[in-house]
PDB file of C-alpha atoms in Angstrom:
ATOM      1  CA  UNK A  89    -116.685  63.331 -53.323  1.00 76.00           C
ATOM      2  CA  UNK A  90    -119.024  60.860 -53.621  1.00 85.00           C
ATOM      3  CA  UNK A  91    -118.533  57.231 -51.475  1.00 93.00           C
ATOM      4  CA  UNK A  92    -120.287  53.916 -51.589  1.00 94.00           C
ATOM      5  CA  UNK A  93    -120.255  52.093 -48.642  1.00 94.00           C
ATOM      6  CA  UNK A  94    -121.445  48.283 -49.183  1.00 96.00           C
ATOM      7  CA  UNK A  95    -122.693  46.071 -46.863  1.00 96.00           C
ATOM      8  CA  UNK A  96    -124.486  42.083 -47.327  1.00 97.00           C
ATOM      9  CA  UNK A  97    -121.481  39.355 -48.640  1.00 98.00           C
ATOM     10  CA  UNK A  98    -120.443  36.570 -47.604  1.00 98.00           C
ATOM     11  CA  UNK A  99    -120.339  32.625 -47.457  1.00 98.00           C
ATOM     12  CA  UNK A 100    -123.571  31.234 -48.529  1.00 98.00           C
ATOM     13  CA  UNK A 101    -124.509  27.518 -49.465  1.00 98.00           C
ATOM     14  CA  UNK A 102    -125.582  26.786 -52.918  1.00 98.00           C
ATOM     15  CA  UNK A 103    -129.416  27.351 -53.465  1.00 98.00           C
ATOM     16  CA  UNK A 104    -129.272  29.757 -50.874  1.00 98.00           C
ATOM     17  CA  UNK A 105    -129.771  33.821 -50.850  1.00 98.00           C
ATOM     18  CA  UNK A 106    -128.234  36.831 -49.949  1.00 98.00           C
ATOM     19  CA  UNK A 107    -129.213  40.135 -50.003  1.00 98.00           C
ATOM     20  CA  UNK A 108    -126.618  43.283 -50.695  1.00 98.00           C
ATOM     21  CA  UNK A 109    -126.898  46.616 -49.939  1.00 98.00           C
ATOM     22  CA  UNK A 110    -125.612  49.841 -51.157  1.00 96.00           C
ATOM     23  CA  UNK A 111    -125.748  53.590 -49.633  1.00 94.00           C
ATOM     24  CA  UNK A 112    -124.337  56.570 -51.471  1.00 91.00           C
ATOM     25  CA  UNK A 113    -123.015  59.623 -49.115  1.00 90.00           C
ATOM     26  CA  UNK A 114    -120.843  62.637 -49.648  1.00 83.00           C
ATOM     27  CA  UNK A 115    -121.500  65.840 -52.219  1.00 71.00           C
ATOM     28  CA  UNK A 116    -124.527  63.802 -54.042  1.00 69.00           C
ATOM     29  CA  UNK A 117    -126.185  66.030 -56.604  1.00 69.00           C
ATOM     30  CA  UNK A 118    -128.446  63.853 -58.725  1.00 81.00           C
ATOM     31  CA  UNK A 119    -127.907  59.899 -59.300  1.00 81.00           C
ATOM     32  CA  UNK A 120    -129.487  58.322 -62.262  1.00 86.00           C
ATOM     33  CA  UNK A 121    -128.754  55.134 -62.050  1.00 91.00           C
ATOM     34  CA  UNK A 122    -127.005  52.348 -59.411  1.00 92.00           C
ATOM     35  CA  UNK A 123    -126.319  49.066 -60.213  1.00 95.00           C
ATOM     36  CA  UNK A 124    -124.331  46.064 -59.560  1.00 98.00           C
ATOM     37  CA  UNK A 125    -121.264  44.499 -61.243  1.00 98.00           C
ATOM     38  CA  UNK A 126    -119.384  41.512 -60.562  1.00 98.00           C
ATOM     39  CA  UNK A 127    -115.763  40.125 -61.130  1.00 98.00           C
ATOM     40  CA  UNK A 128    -114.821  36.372 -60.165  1.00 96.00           C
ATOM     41  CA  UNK A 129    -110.536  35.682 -60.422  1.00 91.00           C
ATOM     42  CA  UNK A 130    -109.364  36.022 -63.591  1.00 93.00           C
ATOM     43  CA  UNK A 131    -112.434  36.946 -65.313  1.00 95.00           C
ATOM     44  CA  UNK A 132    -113.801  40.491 -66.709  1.00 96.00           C
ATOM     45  CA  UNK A 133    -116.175  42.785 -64.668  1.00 97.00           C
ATOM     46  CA  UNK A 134    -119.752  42.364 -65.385  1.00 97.00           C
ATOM     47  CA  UNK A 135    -122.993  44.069 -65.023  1.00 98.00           C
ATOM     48  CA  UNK A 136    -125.403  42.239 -63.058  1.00 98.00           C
ATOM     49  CA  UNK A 137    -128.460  44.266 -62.576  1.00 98.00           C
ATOM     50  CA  UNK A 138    -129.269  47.966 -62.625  1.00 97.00           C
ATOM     51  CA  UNK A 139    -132.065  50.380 -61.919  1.00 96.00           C
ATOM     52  CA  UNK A 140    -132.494  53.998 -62.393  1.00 92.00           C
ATOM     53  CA  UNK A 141    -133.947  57.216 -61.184  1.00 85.00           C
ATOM     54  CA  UNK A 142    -137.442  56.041 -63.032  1.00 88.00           C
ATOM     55  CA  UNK A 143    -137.549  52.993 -61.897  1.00 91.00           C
ATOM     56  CA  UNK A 144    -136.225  50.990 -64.970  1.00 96.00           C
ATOM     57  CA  UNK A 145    -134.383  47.626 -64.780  1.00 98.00           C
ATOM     58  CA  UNK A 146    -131.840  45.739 -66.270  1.00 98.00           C
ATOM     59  CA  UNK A 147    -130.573  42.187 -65.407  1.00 98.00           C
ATOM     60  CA  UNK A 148    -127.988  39.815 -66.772  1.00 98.00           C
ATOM     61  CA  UNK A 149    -129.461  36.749 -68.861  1.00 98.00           C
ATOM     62  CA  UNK A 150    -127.723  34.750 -66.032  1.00 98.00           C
ATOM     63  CA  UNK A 151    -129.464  36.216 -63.560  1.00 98.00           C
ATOM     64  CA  UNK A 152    -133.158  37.127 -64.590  1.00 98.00           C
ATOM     65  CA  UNK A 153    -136.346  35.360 -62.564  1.00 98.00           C
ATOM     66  CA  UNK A 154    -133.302  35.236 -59.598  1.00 98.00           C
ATOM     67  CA  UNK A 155    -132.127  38.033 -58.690  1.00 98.00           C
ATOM     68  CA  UNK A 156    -133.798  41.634 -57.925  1.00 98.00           C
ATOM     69  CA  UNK A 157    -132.538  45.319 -57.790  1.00 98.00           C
ATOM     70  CA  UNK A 158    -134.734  47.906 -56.192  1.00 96.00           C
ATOM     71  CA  UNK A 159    -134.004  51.704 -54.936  1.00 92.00           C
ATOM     72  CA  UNK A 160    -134.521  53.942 -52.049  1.00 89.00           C
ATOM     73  CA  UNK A 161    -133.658  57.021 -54.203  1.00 80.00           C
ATOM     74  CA  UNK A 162    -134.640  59.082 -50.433  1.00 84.00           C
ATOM     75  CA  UNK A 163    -131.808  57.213 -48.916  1.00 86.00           C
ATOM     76  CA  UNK A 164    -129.449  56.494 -51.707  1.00 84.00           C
ATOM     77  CA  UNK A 165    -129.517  52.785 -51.575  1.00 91.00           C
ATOM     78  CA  UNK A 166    -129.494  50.196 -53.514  1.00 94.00           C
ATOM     79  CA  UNK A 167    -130.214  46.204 -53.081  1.00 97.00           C
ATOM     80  CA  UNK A 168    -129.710  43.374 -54.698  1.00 98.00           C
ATOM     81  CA  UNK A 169    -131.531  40.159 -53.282  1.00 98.00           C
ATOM     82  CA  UNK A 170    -130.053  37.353 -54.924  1.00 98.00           C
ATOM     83  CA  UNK A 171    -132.031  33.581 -54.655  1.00 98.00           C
ATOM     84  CA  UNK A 172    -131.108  30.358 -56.016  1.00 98.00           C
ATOM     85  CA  UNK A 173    -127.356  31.203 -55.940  1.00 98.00           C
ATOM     86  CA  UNK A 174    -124.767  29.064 -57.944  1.00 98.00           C
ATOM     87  CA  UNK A 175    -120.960  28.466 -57.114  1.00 97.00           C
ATOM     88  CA  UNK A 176    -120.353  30.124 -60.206  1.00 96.00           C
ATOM     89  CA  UNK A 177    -121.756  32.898 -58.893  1.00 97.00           C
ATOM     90  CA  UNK A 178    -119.037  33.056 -56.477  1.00 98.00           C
ATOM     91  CA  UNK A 179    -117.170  36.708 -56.876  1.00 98.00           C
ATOM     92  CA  UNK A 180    -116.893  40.523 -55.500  1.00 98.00           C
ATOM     93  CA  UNK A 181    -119.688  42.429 -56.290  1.00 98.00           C
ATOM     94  CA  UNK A 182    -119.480  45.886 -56.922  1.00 98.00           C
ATOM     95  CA  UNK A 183    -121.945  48.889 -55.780  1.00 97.00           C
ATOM     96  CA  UNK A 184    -121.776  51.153 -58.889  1.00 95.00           C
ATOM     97  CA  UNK A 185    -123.462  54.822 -59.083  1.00 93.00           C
ATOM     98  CA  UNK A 186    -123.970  57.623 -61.794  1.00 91.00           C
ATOM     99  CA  UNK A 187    -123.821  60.897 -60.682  1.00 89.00           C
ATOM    100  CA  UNK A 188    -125.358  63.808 -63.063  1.00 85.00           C
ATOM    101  CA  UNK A 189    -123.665  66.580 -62.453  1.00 84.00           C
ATOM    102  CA  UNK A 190    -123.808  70.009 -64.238  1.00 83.00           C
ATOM    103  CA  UNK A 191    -121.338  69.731 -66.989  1.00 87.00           C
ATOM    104  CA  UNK A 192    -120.673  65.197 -67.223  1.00 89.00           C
ATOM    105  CA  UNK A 193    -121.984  62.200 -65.666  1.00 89.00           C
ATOM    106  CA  UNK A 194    -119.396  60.463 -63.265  1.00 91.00           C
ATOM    107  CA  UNK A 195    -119.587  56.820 -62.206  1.00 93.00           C
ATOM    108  CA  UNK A 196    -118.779  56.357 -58.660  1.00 94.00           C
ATOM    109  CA  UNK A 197    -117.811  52.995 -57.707  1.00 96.00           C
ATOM    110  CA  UNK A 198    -117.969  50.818 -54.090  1.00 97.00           C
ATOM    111  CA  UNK A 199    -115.098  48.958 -52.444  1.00 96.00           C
ATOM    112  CA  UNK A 200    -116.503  45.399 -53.586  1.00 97.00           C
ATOM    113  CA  UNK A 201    -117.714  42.929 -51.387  1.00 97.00           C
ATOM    114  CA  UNK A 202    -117.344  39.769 -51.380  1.00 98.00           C
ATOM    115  CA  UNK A 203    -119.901  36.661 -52.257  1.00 98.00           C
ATOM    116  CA  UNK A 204    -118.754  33.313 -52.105  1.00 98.00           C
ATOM    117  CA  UNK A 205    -121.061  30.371 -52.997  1.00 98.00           C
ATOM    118  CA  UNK A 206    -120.156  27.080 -51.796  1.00 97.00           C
ATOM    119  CA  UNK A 207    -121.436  23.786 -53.671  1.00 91.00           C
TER     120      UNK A 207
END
């Protein structure tokens, strides 16, 4: 029901920022949390930041003092501004959101867009 539609990638120099965006739509009943992932080729999905309904963060070791969720819970959104980026960084990011509904929480997931870092 729920869709994540992503908006912010693309080609950025080393050193340089980006900031990515995130809006939830459809039969939205209560999210508790959004947050970001990331997968670069061949390597496993990880979590990058995330924030919930309260306001409380999380951020990769990789990524702390750089990078920065915040929320809009009125508008569904979520951001990531990313500074100081690294070609490692290069990967798709993913928009990822946790829907409470009545009986089970259900993670919703974004089309993944696509930051690429060049040195």
């Amino acid at each position: 029901q729920m869709q994540l539609v992503e908006s912010g990638g693309g080609l950025v120099q080393a050193g340089g920022s980006l900031r990515l965006s995130c809006v939830a739509s459809g039969s939205i009943f209560s999210i508790n949390a959004m947050g970001w992932y990331r997968q670069a080729p061949g390597k496993q999905r990880e979590l990058v930041a995330s924030i919930t309904s309260g306001g409380s963060t999380y951020y990769a070791d990789s990524v702390k003092g750089r990078f920065t969720i915040s929320r809009d819970n009125a508008k569904n959104t979520v951001y990531l501004q990313m500074n100081s980026l690294k070609s490692e960084e290069t990967a798709v990011y993913f928009c990822n959101a946790a829907v409470q509904y009545t009986l089970r929480t259900v993670n919703y997931w974004g089309q993944g867009t696509q930051v690429t870092v060049s040195s």
